[in-house]
Amino acid sequence: MGTVALQEVKVQGAGAGNGRAKLPTEAAFLRQVDGAQTGKQPYAEPMEALDSTGEDANGAARPLRITLEWRDLRYTVPLGVRRICCMRRSNGERVILEGLSAVMPPGRLLAVMGPTGCGKSSFVNALAGRLPAGGTLEGQVLVNGLQRGKGFRAVSAYVMQDDVLFHNLTVRETLHFAARMRLPSTVPPAAKAARVDAIIAQLGLAGAANTQIGNAFVRGVSGGERKRVNIAVELLANPSLIFADEATSGLDAFQAQSVMESLSQLAKSGRSVLATIHQPRSSVFQLFDLLMVLSEGQMLYYGPAAEAVAWFASCGFHCPEHYNPADFFADLVARDRRTPDADATSQQRIKLLVARFKEHHAEGSTEEGAVPQADELAMQRVNERPPFPNRWPVEFGLLLKRAWKQQSRDRLPQIITLMQTLVLGFVLAALFSDVPKTAQGVQDELGVLFMCCMFSAMASLFASLNTFPAEAGIVNRERAGKSYHVLPYYLARFICDMPLRVGQGLLFGVIVYFIVGLNPAAAAFFQFVELTILEGLASQALGVAVSAAAKTEKIAFAVAPGVTVVLMLFGGFFVSTDSIPASIRWITYISHLYYAFQGLVINNFAGRTGWTCASPQDPTCTITGDQIIDKLGFGDKPRWEAYVGLSCLILGYNMVGYAVLRFSKQKFLPLSPAAGKKRA
């Protein structure tokens, strides 16, 4: 659509009351969208089909009729602060959403449209309770006449814009896990499997059911299929209200049509579906039951999608014949910043449309959307359900099985770990294969032992740094949906990493120990391997703690080397423990490198003799292993201290990692208290 002249805008604004279509009042609008104007029969599930808990014969929650209402929704974010002398002054705030109010009846697909930055995603996130912390959200969100409360998550689903799925699992495995995790244990396994099959068929995923999800490095399903899998995961909990943020982003026209048809079918089945979409094709636009048009955080239209063209025509803006209405609306409500004149014209056009729509609302009824008492009672019963559908042992078993599948199928890291261990092991063994039994040889053997500590520490640390950042999106989604507790997830991920760490320590020990010629006693070899493995597990726990604290992999990989260097300096090789200032000596006892090096030194030198001093003054001078141990400050240390120290650090590092992960979950902006006596 071409730019509307400023003069035309003024003329239409002056004649606001003449020649425009009379839109229905609020109450009449609700009747209209329930079937009178759209040609659809209003969805009505007999409430007698619901028992006292709102569950079917298999124990699974039935979809409820959800009437969603929002009143005076206002969202603002601060623009930062500036410092004046010793005082901090706010730069003000930016209004993202400004006083939005409307009612969405059940069984409808509502599309939220508008230009980039108009507040579409913020609006959906505000209704879904998923606005990131920071800023202020005011107003009311009513669910079946009750203020949104703790039961809201039980009946709603949120389909993220980004497709966050485990790439090594197949579509069917992904959905089976979601069904077992998100449906209560009272639902029989056969019923869960049947639900998975039904959703696969409903969303057209039968052809890709046994295909891996894939990613940039692993070939998998198509973009549209991945998006539908993302939707299917949320549908397994049988939600009554579905939020979809940019459900068609990154898809071609055909895939976008397929995804929106799936959402339309879900709405026809009785669910309320609210989706943001940027600029749909005309065939997709025809699928919408309701349309909301936003610009600059304000509502320019809300009502039946089929009536939108007539509404804007009544305001003086006519959509050309055979023109995609979505393209017309996108041009009409966008702010044109290319020139000052174009910017002023577009702003005035937006103000006119906002004023006309507000005028229509002022003429309509202001009474609340009518909600049947049965629907309100059904929403109250949702509060009685437990927040998590399964018990802790069930969660742990499912998470361990999923983590093992994902880990065991990830071949590239396994191959890299194997090659890295072989190469570094043989290089280190070749460098120290001919260690003489002299004072210089003692230094070489100590260097070998400390390098073994360093390899085990660094390899395990960096291999575990991407444990949580790589899965952050999936975990945040599942935690927000109350799928499981954090502890079973944390334990499952740590346990699945253990076989690789144990295998790496064993392989490295076999290569280095005998080629270098360390303590030939059989018991000493096994203790060497045990200490190496324990150190690897402690380093893995440290890496998991760092990755849990870091928001991204880049931050984790930037922090980890500094932490390792500090612990290495207190490892007992560079500086004796007795030489460290007392004020910072405590760092020694949280260093896994210290306990590993201490244990390896005692294991290798205790009770052995035969090293010569190579002193010209006394050719018969010899050095004993106990003297070497005493010189390093380990003479009074028992053998078991290294084992206990490493075991305690494994537990301690993991406790820190769990605590960080437990209390660092994504925080959402609360809705400011509003008038109301009841909560959903």
XYZ file of C-alpha atoms in Angstrom:
680
model
C 0.000 0.000 0.000
C 1.285 3.412 -0.828
C 1.880 6.015 1.834
C -1.299 7.684 2.946
C -1.165 11.422 2.538
C -1.273 13.494 5.683
C -4.163 15.500 4.292
C -6.239 12.348 3.755
C -5.575 11.283 7.338
C -6.870 14.604 8.648
C -10.018 14.432 6.547
C -10.859 10.931 7.717
C -10.164 11.869 11.313
C -12.520 14.827 11.136
C -15.374 12.684 9.894
C -14.980 9.899 12.387
C -18.679 9.640 13.058
C -19.937 9.564 9.449
C -20.086 6.694 7.034
C -18.312 4.128 9.169
C -19.496 0.621 9.835
C -21.154 0.160 13.182
C -19.190 -2.521 15.071
C -20.920 -4.585 17.742
C -20.633 -3.894 21.435
C -18.390 -6.051 23.631
C -21.173 -8.446 24.609
C -22.417 -8.702 21.032
C -18.844 -9.247 19.866
C -18.517 -12.305 22.088
C -21.691 -13.733 20.596
C -20.438 -12.903 17.115
C -17.132 -14.718 17.433
C -18.928 -17.676 18.970
C -20.463 -18.466 15.630
C -23.009 -15.936 14.480
C -20.699 -14.151 12.011
C -17.900 -16.686 11.466
C -20.111 -19.534 10.348
C -18.661 -21.848 13.013
C -20.574 -23.689 15.665
C -19.525 -22.597 19.125
C -17.351 -25.190 20.821
C -19.004 -26.660 23.859
C -17.741 -29.681 25.741
C -20.374 -30.995 28.145
C -19.068 -30.303 31.611
C -20.771 -33.501 32.765
C -17.935 -35.343 31.005
C -15.563 -33.991 33.635
C -15.430 -35.634 37.012
C -14.526 -33.877 40.218
C -10.853 -33.722 39.298
C -11.316 -32.684 35.699
C -9.808 -35.945 34.396
C -10.875 -38.594 31.936
C -11.080 -42.356 32.535
C -7.330 -42.744 32.043
C -6.468 -40.065 34.559
C -5.355 -37.488 32.007
C -6.632 -33.948 32.269
C -9.237 -33.017 29.682
C -8.918 -29.724 27.818
C -11.074 -27.105 29.502
C -12.994 -24.289 27.931
C -10.743 -21.285 28.569
C -12.005 -17.714 28.317
C -8.986 -15.425 28.479
C -9.435 -11.772 29.361
C -6.880 -9.023 29.820
C -7.609 -5.573 31.238
C -5.509 -2.427 31.034
C -2.352 -4.390 30.337
C 0.631 -2.031 30.526
C 4.283 -3.028 30.231
C 7.181 -0.603 30.609
C 10.954 -1.068 30.710
C 13.553 1.354 32.103
C 15.861 3.139 29.674
C 18.831 2.942 32.043
C 20.389 5.399 34.462
C 22.816 8.283 34.253
C 25.164 9.505 36.945
C 25.135 13.179 37.975
C 27.889 13.902 40.474
C 27.248 11.326 43.210
C 23.608 10.693 42.291
C 22.019 8.226 39.893
C 19.105 9.498 37.815
C 16.788 7.410 35.705
C 16.617 8.081 31.983
C 12.903 7.376 32.079
C 11.035 4.383 30.738
C 9.787 3.035 27.440
C 6.187 1.909 27.086
C 6.023 -1.462 25.319
C 2.313 -2.179 25.875
C -0.156 0.578 26.652
C -3.527 -0.211 28.197
C -4.600 -3.295 26.202
C -8.006 -4.772 27.051
C -10.002 -7.523 25.327
C -11.668 -10.908 25.774
C -10.768 -14.105 23.904
C -13.485 -16.785 23.967
C -12.598 -20.504 23.941
C -12.004 -22.569 20.809
C -10.532 -19.769 18.660
C -7.264 -19.041 16.887
C -6.171 -15.476 17.622
C -3.400 -14.034 15.445
C -1.433 -11.050 16.756
C 0.023 -8.966 13.932
C 2.036 -5.791 13.693
C 5.378 -4.403 12.555
C 8.671 -5.391 14.136
C 9.006 -3.903 17.609
C 5.297 -3.245 18.049
C 5.042 -5.441 21.177
C 3.655 -8.711 19.768
C 6.021 -11.030 21.616
C 5.833 -8.917 24.773
C 2.036 -9.152 24.680
C 2.031 -12.951 24.348
C 4.700 -13.309 27.025
C 2.739 -11.023 29.340
C -0.373 -13.178 29.011
C 1.639 -16.388 29.391
C 3.514 -15.104 32.448
C 6.898 -15.358 30.692
C 8.124 -11.794 30.464
C 11.800 -11.660 31.534
C 12.436 -9.895 34.825
C 13.104 -6.177 34.468
C 10.500 -3.486 33.949
C 6.945 -3.260 35.210
C 3.830 -5.164 34.166
C 0.467 -3.830 35.326
C -3.124 -4.832 34.717
C -5.179 -7.979 35.037
C -5.174 -11.334 33.250
C -8.313 -13.369 33.933
C -8.667 -17.066 33.198
C -12.297 -18.175 33.224
C -13.126 -15.117 35.285
C -10.371 -15.763 37.872
C -7.141 -13.863 38.157
C -4.243 -15.795 36.704
C -2.631 -17.882 39.445
C -0.762 -21.096 40.129
C -3.189 -23.254 38.176
C -2.499 -21.345 34.972
C 0.611 -23.356 34.020
C -1.374 -26.582 34.328
C -3.787 -25.627 31.538
C -1.503 -23.597 29.253
C 1.385 -24.368 26.913
C 4.016 -22.060 25.489
C 5.595 -22.816 22.108
C 8.901 -20.985 21.936
C 10.095 -19.166 18.841
C 13.330 -21.176 18.850
C 13.080 -24.939 18.383
C 14.898 -26.345 21.422
C 15.080 -30.134 21.148
C 17.679 -32.872 21.676
C 19.167 -33.420 18.249
C 20.176 -37.085 18.773
C 16.668 -38.251 19.678
C 14.067 -39.234 17.104
C 10.705 -37.519 16.868
C 8.949 -40.475 18.487
C 11.526 -40.737 21.293
C 11.188 -37.020 21.995
C 7.423 -37.260 22.249
C 7.452 -40.498 24.253
C 9.724 -38.881 26.820
C 7.507 -35.799 27.006
C 4.408 -37.972 27.440
C 5.941 -40.050 30.233
C 7.349 -36.978 31.957
C 4.432 -34.564 31.645
C 1.516 -36.946 32.138
C 0.862 -38.281 35.649
C 1.715 -41.837 36.644
C -2.022 -42.579 36.900
C -2.180 -42.570 33.105
C -1.400 -46.119 31.844
C 1.654 -46.515 29.535
C -0.614 -47.724 26.747
C -2.674 -44.541 26.989
C 0.483 -42.405 26.854
C 1.711 -44.275 23.756
C -1.689 -43.881 22.135
C -1.636 -40.145 22.805
C 1.802 -39.863 21.193
C 0.579 -41.710 18.103
C -2.520 -39.520 17.919
C -0.523 -36.284 18.099
C 1.978 -37.549 15.515
C -0.921 -38.200 13.174
C -2.675 -34.934 14.047
C 0.391 -32.810 13.245
C 1.397 -34.753 10.143
C 4.621 -36.189 11.585
C 4.092 -39.859 10.696
C 6.706 -39.773 7.921
C 9.357 -38.341 10.253
C 8.450 -40.241 13.418
C 11.619 -42.370 13.410
C 13.972 -39.659 12.135
C 16.419 -37.893 14.430
C 15.677 -34.239 15.160
C 19.137 -33.224 13.919
C 20.985 -29.932 14.011
C 23.553 -27.981 11.988
C 25.945 -30.955 12.090
C 23.524 -33.890 12.120
C 21.012 -34.352 9.320
C 17.471 -34.579 10.642
C 13.908 -33.445 10.089
C 12.951 -30.338 8.116
C 12.388 -26.922 9.668
C 8.619 -27.221 9.493
C 8.675 -30.692 11.023
C 10.943 -29.467 13.822
C 8.514 -26.640 14.527
C 5.613 -29.102 14.657
C 7.578 -31.358 17.015
C 8.042 -28.333 19.247
C 4.271 -27.837 19.235
C 3.633 -31.560 19.758
C 5.798 -31.617 22.902
C 3.545 -28.980 24.438
C 0.355 -30.717 23.299
C 1.174 -33.937 25.130
C 0.158 -32.312 28.412
C -3.247 -31.713 26.795
C -3.285 -27.936 27.355
C -6.434 -25.920 27.000
C -4.634 -22.695 26.099
C -1.696 -22.515 23.680
C 0.647 -19.560 23.192
C 2.876 -19.615 20.106
C 5.477 -16.898 19.603
C 6.355 -16.456 15.907
C 5.355 -20.019 15.094
C 6.309 -19.599 11.410
C 9.642 -17.799 11.757
C 12.362 -19.252 9.542
C 9.933 -21.396 7.526
C 9.097 -21.261 3.845
C 5.546 -20.543 2.688
C 4.510 -24.199 2.489
C 5.882 -25.119 5.910
C 4.343 -21.987 7.449
C 0.974 -22.958 5.987
C 1.324 -26.464 7.427
C 2.152 -25.206 10.921
C -0.707 -22.704 10.972
C -3.149 -25.336 9.722
C -2.071 -27.483 12.677
C -2.771 -24.616 15.081
C -6.125 -23.997 13.418
C -7.086 -27.649 13.886
C -6.142 -27.398 17.547
C -8.454 -24.406 17.928
C -11.277 -26.298 16.250
C -10.792 -29.099 18.778
C -11.777 -26.657 21.529
C -8.471 -25.192 22.614
C -7.765 -21.483 22.711
C -4.730 -20.680 20.552
C -2.945 -17.331 20.570
C -0.116 -16.900 18.052
C 2.046 -14.000 16.932
C 2.826 -13.847 13.246
C 4.673 -11.236 11.260
C 3.324 -11.183 7.708
C 1.300 -14.276 6.710
C 0.312 -15.206 3.181
C -3.360 -14.802 2.249
C -4.188 -18.510 2.630
C -2.772 -18.432 6.176
C -4.727 -15.253 6.975
C -7.966 -17.049 6.131
C -7.278 -19.548 8.934
C -7.533 -16.893 11.655
C -10.704 -16.635 13.712
C -9.659 -13.489 15.560
C -7.149 -10.808 14.695
C -5.318 -8.303 16.850
C -3.310 -5.543 15.160
C -0.707 -3.735 17.267
C 1.489 -0.748 16.577
C 3.681 1.161 19.017
C 2.290 -1.026 21.817
C -1.312 0.068 21.162
C -4.288 -1.817 19.806
C -5.535 -0.709 16.402
C -7.969 -3.568 15.884
C -9.309 -6.574 17.755
C -12.140 -8.687 16.448
C -13.073 -11.288 13.846
C -10.364 -11.558 11.206
C -12.991 -11.628 8.466
C -14.253 -8.179 9.568
C -10.849 -6.466 9.709
C -10.870 -5.219 6.112
C -14.307 -3.676 6.600
C -13.210 -2.002 9.824
C -10.190 -0.308 8.289
C -12.301 0.671 5.274
C -14.722 2.365 7.671
C -11.742 4.362 8.925
C -10.980 5.497 5.360
C -8.280 2.959 4.463
C -9.477 0.583 1.757
C -7.640 -2.619 0.965
C -7.186 -2.972 -2.810
C -9.077 -5.805 -4.463
C -7.184 -9.118 -4.750
C -4.627 -7.808 -2.257
C -3.391 -9.811 0.726
C -5.065 -8.188 3.768
C -2.062 -9.074 5.948
C 0.283 -7.118 3.667
C -2.164 -4.223 3.630
C -2.379 -4.106 7.430
C 1.396 -4.406 7.796
C 1.951 -1.363 5.570
C -0.900 0.553 7.142
C 0.203 0.325 10.781
C 3.982 0.493 10.302
C 5.883 3.607 11.288
C 7.872 4.950 8.339
C 11.110 6.510 9.624
C 12.804 7.070 6.276
C 12.094 10.810 6.225
C 10.716 13.282 8.786
C 7.594 13.876 6.675
C 6.935 10.155 6.235
C 7.475 9.605 9.951
C 5.039 12.364 10.891
C 2.427 11.039 8.450
C 2.672 7.463 9.670
C 2.498 8.557 13.316
C -0.631 10.572 12.686
C -2.202 7.654 10.817
C -1.478 5.334 13.745
C -2.902 7.855 16.238
C -6.056 8.124 14.159
C -6.574 4.362 14.047
C -5.910 4.047 17.787
C -8.393 6.827 18.529
C -11.071 5.293 16.292
C -10.696 1.891 17.934
C -10.811 3.404 21.428
C -13.924 5.287 20.420
C -15.529 2.023 19.386
C -14.639 0.447 22.733
C -16.072 3.433 24.587
C -19.381 2.953 22.764
C -19.501 -0.751 23.631
C -20.385 -2.460 26.856
C -17.772 -2.464 29.601
C -19.139 -5.488 31.427
C -16.952 -8.551 31.918
C -16.947 -11.380 29.434
C -19.525 -13.945 30.558
C -17.917 -17.170 31.840
C -20.099 -20.211 32.595
C -19.972 -21.226 36.230
C -18.958 -24.765 35.242
C -15.847 -23.404 33.505
C -14.929 -21.365 36.570
C -15.353 -24.394 38.840
C -13.263 -26.539 36.489
C -10.474 -23.961 36.679
C -10.621 -24.002 40.471
C -10.179 -27.797 40.475
C -6.951 -27.424 38.522
C -5.361 -25.892 41.626
C -5.783 -29.172 43.484
C -3.442 -31.073 41.164
C 0.165 -31.575 42.349
C 2.674 -29.169 40.736
C 4.788 -32.046 39.350
C 3.061 -34.957 37.593
C 5.566 -37.664 38.675
C 7.565 -38.656 41.730
C 11.310 -38.094 42.078
C 12.425 -41.700 41.228
C 10.301 -41.730 38.065
C 11.764 -38.389 36.979
C 15.308 -39.631 37.587
C 14.766 -42.831 35.595
C 13.307 -40.988 32.604
C 15.959 -38.263 32.640
C 18.781 -40.805 32.952
C 17.458 -42.769 29.994
C 17.122 -39.651 27.842
C 20.556 -38.317 28.818
C 22.166 -41.682 28.059
C 20.598 -41.840 24.601
C 21.681 -38.296 23.814
C 25.198 -38.894 25.165
C 25.828 -42.322 23.641
C 24.760 -41.211 20.165
C 26.968 -38.132 20.179
C 29.915 -39.789 18.405
C 32.064 -36.768 17.608
C 32.952 -35.856 21.241
C 33.730 -39.510 21.939
C 36.088 -39.736 18.971
C 37.790 -36.461 19.928
C 38.246 -37.685 23.525
C 39.758 -40.979 22.333
C 42.184 -39.341 19.903
C 43.157 -36.675 22.426
C 43.924 -39.294 25.086
C 45.958 -41.451 22.705
C 47.998 -38.595 21.252
C 48.783 -36.823 24.535
C 49.395 -40.105 26.349
C 51.966 -41.337 23.831
C 53.607 -37.905 23.542
C 54.039 -37.681 27.315
C 55.258 -41.277 27.494
C 57.785 -40.685 24.698
C 59.202 -37.578 26.392
C 59.819 -39.366 29.716
C 60.441 -42.937 28.580
C 64.088 -42.979 29.652
C 64.012 -41.308 33.049
C 67.346 -41.911 34.840
C 67.522 -42.945 38.511
C 69.163 -39.668 39.493
C 68.182 -36.394 41.143
C 67.306 -35.082 37.684
C 65.249 -38.190 37.130
C 63.323 -37.433 40.316
C 62.361 -34.030 38.890
C 61.317 -35.712 35.645
C 59.134 -38.234 37.478
C 57.529 -35.453 39.498
C 56.923 -33.584 36.235
C 55.268 -36.683 34.746
C 52.996 -37.073 37.772
C 51.952 -33.426 37.714
C 51.362 -33.533 33.949
C 49.102 -36.552 34.514
C 47.175 -34.446 37.031
C 46.972 -31.547 34.575
C 45.776 -33.721 31.698
C 43.069 -35.390 33.763
C 41.943 -32.029 35.168
C 41.896 -30.085 31.911
C 40.401 -32.828 29.730
C 37.515 -33.490 32.106
C 36.934 -29.813 32.851
C 36.642 -28.613 29.271
C 34.638 -31.656 28.181
C 31.942 -30.795 30.743
C 31.783 -27.026 30.243
C 29.009 -27.211 27.649
C 26.875 -29.581 29.737
C 24.276 -27.036 30.824
C 24.701 -24.084 28.408
C 24.043 -26.421 25.468
C 20.788 -27.609 27.055
C 19.752 -24.349 28.696
C 16.875 -23.688 26.305
C 15.385 -27.160 26.757
C 15.846 -27.176 30.522
C 14.360 -23.682 30.938
C 11.305 -24.697 28.918
C 10.802 -27.919 30.855
C 11.399 -26.285 34.239
C 8.964 -23.486 33.404
C 6.397 -26.160 32.573
C 7.001 -27.953 35.917
C 8.018 -31.167 34.151
C 10.554 -32.298 36.749
C 12.726 -31.280 39.680
C 16.274 -30.004 39.204
C 18.091 -32.632 41.324
C 17.181 -35.712 39.239
C 18.134 -33.836 36.078
C 21.491 -32.813 37.546
C 22.305 -36.323 38.759
C 21.296 -37.901 35.449
C 23.577 -35.594 33.470
C 26.533 -36.159 35.819
C 26.140 -39.942 35.839
C 25.967 -40.136 32.050
C 29.294 -38.298 31.785
C 31.052 -40.668 34.198
C 31.758 -43.609 31.817
C 33.684 -41.353 29.452
C 35.741 -39.908 32.313
C 36.482 -43.374 33.750
C 37.439 -44.775 30.351
C 39.656 -41.801 29.601
C 41.517 -42.097 32.931
C 42.028 -45.838 32.499
C 43.327 -45.532 28.929
C 45.677 -42.680 29.786
C 47.057 -44.558 32.799
C 47.767 -47.716 30.794
C 49.674 -45.735 28.144
C 51.782 -43.559 30.421
C 52.435 -45.723 33.468
C 54.397 -48.595 31.977
C 56.207 -46.702 29.216
C 57.549 -44.122 31.667
C 58.381 -46.843 34.202
C 56.708 -45.592 37.370
C 56.386 -47.703 40.521
C 56.397 -51.293 39.207
C 54.194 -52.711 41.981
C 50.808 -53.921 40.684
C 48.940 -52.272 43.556
C 50.654 -48.960 42.751
C 49.368 -49.088 39.152
C 45.777 -49.624 40.256
C 46.060 -46.810 42.798
C 47.461 -44.553 40.069
C 44.443 -45.283 37.861
C 42.028 -44.833 40.781
C 43.464 -41.435 41.686
C 43.455 -40.319 38.048
C 39.811 -41.301 37.658
C 38.795 -39.625 40.919
C 40.555 -36.440 39.858
C 38.787 -36.587 36.489
C 35.416 -36.893 38.222
C 36.259 -33.982 40.535
C 37.308 -31.880 37.552
C 34.124 -32.881 35.751
C 32.117 -31.743 38.786
C 34.003 -28.429 38.771
C 33.284 -27.980 35.066
C 29.599 -28.732 35.637
C 29.513 -26.131 38.434
C 31.152 -23.520 36.170
C 28.800 -24.340 33.282
C 25.775 -24.117 35.593
C 26.888 -20.662 36.747
C 27.695 -19.412 33.221
C 24.835 -18.253 31.008
C 26.619 -19.165 27.768
C 29.361 -21.512 26.606
C 31.594 -18.523 25.819
C 31.438 -17.328 29.415
C 32.103 -20.841 30.711
C 35.165 -21.292 28.503
C 36.445 -17.852 29.498
C 36.124 -18.475 33.245
C 37.353 -22.077 33.415
C 41.046 -21.492 32.521
C 41.421 -18.853 35.238
C 39.897 -21.136 37.857
C 42.171 -23.994 36.779
C 45.331 -21.860 36.891
C 44.580 -20.719 40.443
C 43.985 -24.290 41.634
C 47.101 -25.447 39.756
C 49.319 -22.922 41.582
C 48.141 -24.418 44.876
C 48.638 -27.991 43.641
C 51.887 -28.585 45.570
C 54.213 -28.853 42.561
C 55.274 -25.241 42.033
C 55.132 -24.122 45.659
C 55.314 -26.268 48.778
C 52.259 -26.033 50.997
C 54.386 -24.821 53.909
C 55.623 -21.862 51.806
C 52.117 -20.566 51.034
C 50.972 -17.642 53.225
C 48.561 -18.807 55.907
C 45.870 -16.317 54.795
C 45.398 -18.062 51.440
C 46.539 -21.573 52.299
C 42.916 -22.678 52.492
C 42.766 -22.621 48.665
C 45.013 -25.695 48.738
C 42.251 -27.742 50.304
C 39.719 -26.946 47.579
C 42.176 -27.844 44.804
C 41.626 -31.288 43.288
C 45.062 -30.951 41.701
C 46.632 -30.806 45.171
C 45.012 -34.011 46.401
C 45.681 -35.843 43.134
C 49.343 -34.804 43.047
C 49.765 -35.673 46.723
C 48.278 -39.121 46.190
C 50.326 -39.853 43.062
C 53.593 -38.761 44.722
C 53.026 -40.936 47.796
C 51.914 -43.848 45.622
C 54.988 -43.604 43.375
C 57.798 -42.886 45.880
C 56.764 -44.309 49.272
C 59.152 -47.073 50.427
C 61.315 -46.986 47.294
C 65.080 -46.322 47.017
C 67.806 -46.253 44.387
C 68.057 -42.660 43.205
C 71.613 -41.298 43.197
C 72.535 -37.776 44.207
C 75.182 -37.477 41.434
C 77.295 -35.427 43.872
C 81.085 -35.213 43.121
C 81.773 -34.894 46.851
C 79.944 -38.135 47.711
C 79.514 -40.592 44.802
C 77.741 -43.061 47.101
C 74.992 -40.550 48.029
C 71.460 -41.854 47.410
C 67.964 -40.462 47.682
C 65.016 -42.372 49.098
C 61.391 -42.007 48.086
C 60.432 -40.965 51.603
C 62.938 -38.082 51.431
C 61.307 -36.895 48.190
C 57.889 -37.036 49.829
C 59.133 -35.088 52.868
C 60.684 -32.388 50.693
C 57.354 -31.763 48.978
C 55.603 -31.439 52.342
C 53.639 -34.695 52.044
C 55.634 -36.642 54.623
C 52.938 -36.537 57.294
C 50.084 -37.267 54.897
C 48.430 -40.715 55.010
C 47.611 -42.510 51.752
C 43.863 -42.319 52.335
C 43.833 -38.493 52.585
C 44.043 -38.068 48.801
C 41.086 -40.417 48.288
C 38.993 -38.685 50.924
C 39.954 -35.218 49.671
C 39.048 -35.994 46.057
C 35.791 -37.677 47.105
C 34.827 -34.674 49.213
C 35.607 -32.308 46.341
C 33.506 -34.399 43.953
C 30.606 -34.038 46.376
C 31.341 -30.382 47.148
C 31.750 -29.244 43.546
C 28.524 -31.044 42.629
C 26.662 -29.449 45.523
C 27.825 -26.020 44.344
C 26.809 -26.830 40.762
C 23.389 -28.064 41.852
C 22.800 -25.037 44.072
C 23.728 -22.658 41.265
C 21.472 -24.467 38.799
C 18.659 -24.733 41.326
C 18.543 -21.028 42.135
C 19.509 -19.614 38.751
C 16.333 -20.528 36.913
C 14.870 -17.968 34.563
C 12.906 -15.325 36.455
C 9.731 -13.871 34.987
C 8.131 -10.516 35.611
C 5.178 -10.735 38.009
C 1.881 -9.080 37.229
C 1.281 -6.180 39.590
C -1.548 -6.883 42.065
C -4.911 -5.868 40.740
C -8.372 -5.749 42.201
C -9.957 -9.146 42.513
C -10.924 -11.630 45.193
C -10.255 -14.959 43.465
C -7.225 -16.532 41.830
C -7.068 -19.265 39.229
